[in-house]
Tab-separated table of C-alpha atoms in Angstrom:
chain	number	residue	atom	x	y	z
A	47	MET	CA	0.000	0.000	0.000
A	48	GLN	CA	1.211	3.492	-0.831
A	49	ILE	CA	0.959	6.486	1.469
A	50	ALA	CA	-2.097	8.569	0.572
A	51	GLN	CA	-4.825	10.628	2.254
A	52	ASN	CA	-6.112	8.796	5.371
A	53	SER	CA	-3.260	6.273	5.526
A	54	VAL	CA	-1.784	5.409	8.897
A	55	VAL	CA	1.986	5.597	8.521
A	56	ALA	CA	4.704	4.490	10.934
A	57	PHE	CA	8.262	5.591	10.213
A	58	HIS	CA	11.669	5.816	11.835
A	59	TYR	CA	13.590	9.049	11.415
A	60	THR	CA	16.634	11.045	12.347
A	61	LEU	CA	16.318	14.821	12.160
A	62	THR	CA	19.441	16.950	11.733
A	63	ASN	CA	20.110	20.623	11.138
A	64	ASP	CA	22.350	21.935	8.342
A	65	ALA	CA	25.393	21.605	10.631
A	66	GLY	CA	24.686	17.863	10.905
A	67	GLU	CA	23.679	17.997	14.577
A	68	VAL	CA	21.011	15.439	15.518
A	69	LEU	CA	17.950	17.332	16.774
A	70	ASP	CA	15.618	14.354	17.229
A	71	SER	CA	15.462	10.678	16.380
A	72	SER	CA	13.259	7.637	16.828
A	73	GLU	CA	16.360	5.454	17.257
A	74	GLY	CA	15.819	2.990	20.091
A	75	ARG	CA	12.107	3.835	20.236
A	76	GLU	CA	8.929	2.873	18.445
A	77	PRO	CA	8.449	4.508	15.025
A	78	LEU	CA	6.493	7.747	14.803
A	79	THR	CA	2.917	6.947	13.734
A	80	TYR	CA	0.603	9.534	12.164
A	81	LEU	CA	-2.546	9.932	10.045
A	82	HIS	CA	-1.499	11.126	6.590
A	83	GLY	CA	-3.328	14.228	5.373
A	84	ALA	CA	-4.529	15.330	8.820
A	85	GLY	CA	-1.764	17.877	9.433
A	86	ASN	CA	-0.154	15.758	12.165
A	87	ILE	CA	3.423	16.280	10.874
A	88	ILE	CA	5.113	19.214	9.154
A	89	PRO	CA	3.819	19.822	5.606
A	90	GLY	CA	7.166	19.445	3.811
A	91	LEU	CA	7.801	15.982	5.226
A	92	GLU	CA	4.221	14.843	4.684
A	93	LYS	CA	4.403	15.945	1.031
A	94	GLU	CA	7.602	13.938	0.451
A	95	LEU	CA	6.136	10.786	2.044
A	96	GLU	CA	3.078	10.827	-0.268
A	97	GLY	CA	3.100	7.845	-2.647
A	98	ARG	CA	5.853	5.977	-0.775
A	99	GLY	CA	5.533	2.481	0.683
A	100	ALA	CA	6.677	0.343	3.609
A	101	GLY	CA	10.390	-0.441	3.543
A	102	GLU	CA	11.344	2.649	1.550
A	103	LYS	CA	14.165	4.862	2.784
A	104	LEU	CA	14.552	8.478	1.817
A	105	VAL	CA	16.367	11.660	2.720
A	106	VAL	CA	14.235	14.794	2.834
A	107	LYS	CA	15.336	18.422	3.208
A	108	VAL	CA	12.460	20.614	4.352
A	109	ALA	CA	12.690	24.387	3.885
A	110	PRO	CA	11.520	26.619	6.766
A	111	GLU	CA	8.300	27.638	5.005
A	112	GLU	CA	7.256	23.962	4.856
A	113	GLY	CA	8.560	23.207	8.344
A	114	TYR	CA	8.140	25.468	11.364
A	115	GLY	CA	8.046	28.683	9.337
A	116	GLU	CA	10.361	31.624	9.030
A	117	VAL	CA	11.381	33.558	12.133
A	118	GLN	CA	8.745	36.208	12.836
A	119	GLU	CA	10.370	39.227	14.469
A	120	GLN	CA	7.035	40.333	15.980
A	121	LEU	CA	7.103	37.184	18.148
A	122	MET	CA	10.254	38.464	19.899
A	123	GLN	CA	9.425	40.907	22.671
A	124	GLU	CA	10.917	42.644	25.649
A	125	VAL	CA	8.881	42.143	28.806
A	126	PRO	CA	9.441	43.399	32.336
A	127	ARG	CA	11.143	40.993	34.743
A	128	ASP	CA	8.163	41.307	37.128
A	129	ALA	CA	5.995	39.517	34.541
A	130	PHE	CA	7.651	36.327	35.855
A	131	GLN	CA	6.228	36.530	39.385
A	132	GLY	CA	6.988	33.476	41.471
A	133	VAL	CA	10.036	32.542	39.402
A	134	GLU	CA	13.171	33.150	41.444
A	135	SER	CA	15.694	33.132	38.603
A	136	VAL	CA	14.849	33.737	34.926
A	137	GLU	CA	17.582	32.369	32.652
A	138	PRO	CA	18.064	32.149	28.840
A	139	GLY	CA	16.647	28.897	27.470
A	140	MET	CA	13.798	28.685	29.988
A	141	GLN	CA	10.347	28.226	28.470
A	142	PHE	CA	7.061	29.649	29.701
A	143	GLN	CA	3.475	29.654	28.506
A	144	ALA	CA	2.338	33.226	27.845
A	145	GLN	CA	-1.281	34.315	27.561
A	146	THR	CA	-1.772	36.371	24.387
A	147	GLN	CA	-4.764	37.831	22.563
A	148	GLY	CA	-4.572	34.808	20.240
A	149	GLY	CA	-4.480	32.343	23.146
A	150	PRO	CA	-1.621	30.562	24.926
A	151	LEU	CA	1.847	30.731	23.339
A	152	MET	CA	5.064	28.972	24.388
A	153	VAL	CA	7.920	31.461	24.656
A	154	THR	CA	11.631	30.908	25.193
A	155	VAL	CA	13.751	33.328	27.206
A	156	LYS	CA	16.512	34.601	24.909
A	157	GLN	CA	18.156	37.269	27.050
A	158	VAL	CA	17.933	38.795	30.532
A	159	GLU	CA	19.259	42.327	31.080
A	160	GLY	CA	18.462	43.881	34.444
A	161	ASP	CA	14.699	44.281	34.702
A	162	THR	CA	14.093	43.402	31.037
A	163	VAL	CA	13.613	39.900	29.616
A	164	VAL	CA	13.646	39.179	25.862
A	165	VAL	CA	11.292	36.311	24.970
A	166	ASP	CA	10.801	34.540	21.638
A	167	GLY	CA	7.442	33.015	20.658
A	168	ASN	CA	8.798	31.392	17.487
A	169	HIS	CA	9.101	27.611	17.376
A	170	PRO	CA	12.707	26.707	18.339
A	171	LEU	CA	13.232	25.277	14.807
A	172	ALA	CA	11.695	28.253	12.952
A	173	GLY	CA	13.926	29.559	10.171
A	174	GLN	CA	15.917	26.328	9.928
A	175	HIS	CA	16.178	23.718	7.195
A	176	LEU	CA	15.164	20.322	8.578
A	177	ASN	CA	16.993	17.270	7.264
A	178	PHE	CA	15.197	13.964	7.731
A	179	ASP	CA	16.623	10.495	7.175
A	180	VAL	CA	13.473	8.347	7.018
A	181	GLU	CA	12.624	4.657	6.840
A	182	ILE	CA	8.941	3.820	6.398
A	183	ALA	CA	8.001	0.890	8.643
A	184	THR	CA	4.297	0.322	7.881
A	185	VAL	CA	1.407	1.790	5.923
A	186	ARG	CA	-2.241	0.849	6.438
A	187	GLU	CA	-5.681	2.259	5.773
A	188	ALA	CA	-7.077	4.333	8.627
A	189	SER	CA	-10.259	3.265	10.396
A	190	GLU	CA	-13.377	5.439	10.076
A	191	GLU	CA	-12.939	6.475	13.709
A	192	GLU	CA	-9.317	7.539	13.131
A	193	VAL	CA	-10.340	9.637	10.111
A	194	GLU	CA	-13.213	11.178	12.070
A	195	HIS	CA	-10.943	12.025	15.031
A	196	GLY	CA	-8.021	13.198	12.859
A	197	HIS	CA	-5.404	11.015	14.540
A	198	VAL	CA	-4.210	7.421	14.944
A	199	HIS	CA	-5.692	5.160	17.628
A	200	GLY	CA	-4.165	2.114	19.266
A	201	GLU	CA	-0.589	0.985	18.575
A	202	GLY	CA	1.572	4.110	18.297
A	203	GLY	CA	-1.441	6.425	18.554
A	204	VAL	CA	-4.012	7.690	21.051
A	205	GLU	CA	-5.910	5.409	23.407
A	206	HIS	CA	-9.498	6.588	24.063
């Protein structure tokens, strides 16, 4: 069976940046399982998996616009240190959930200078090329319930 809309796909992967650093991998774990066409993985990778079958191996380079997007400068903001009430020490790299007009947003502390903290609401991989080394483990047709819910159930998926 080939990967198409409403296929359940399980694949192993290693994700690296352009410097060759491993950012994530399924090595030593179960394969990543997703419902194809439901927006469960980044668009650039999903597009490249379309039409492939179990056992196939491929290398995919995903551009930022088909991954986690370009860096949006408006998502970087200076906020007062007292916005972090209850947090004794605010350090670069820490992540917090901020409440915005558009709803909750994960932000990463980039810089702390006196009473000012610079936070970044971009995804940590925004603006980067994503390099995937993929091996497709299995492909099957999704159940009606999986299609209706928009995600995989059971083995490698959600248990309801």
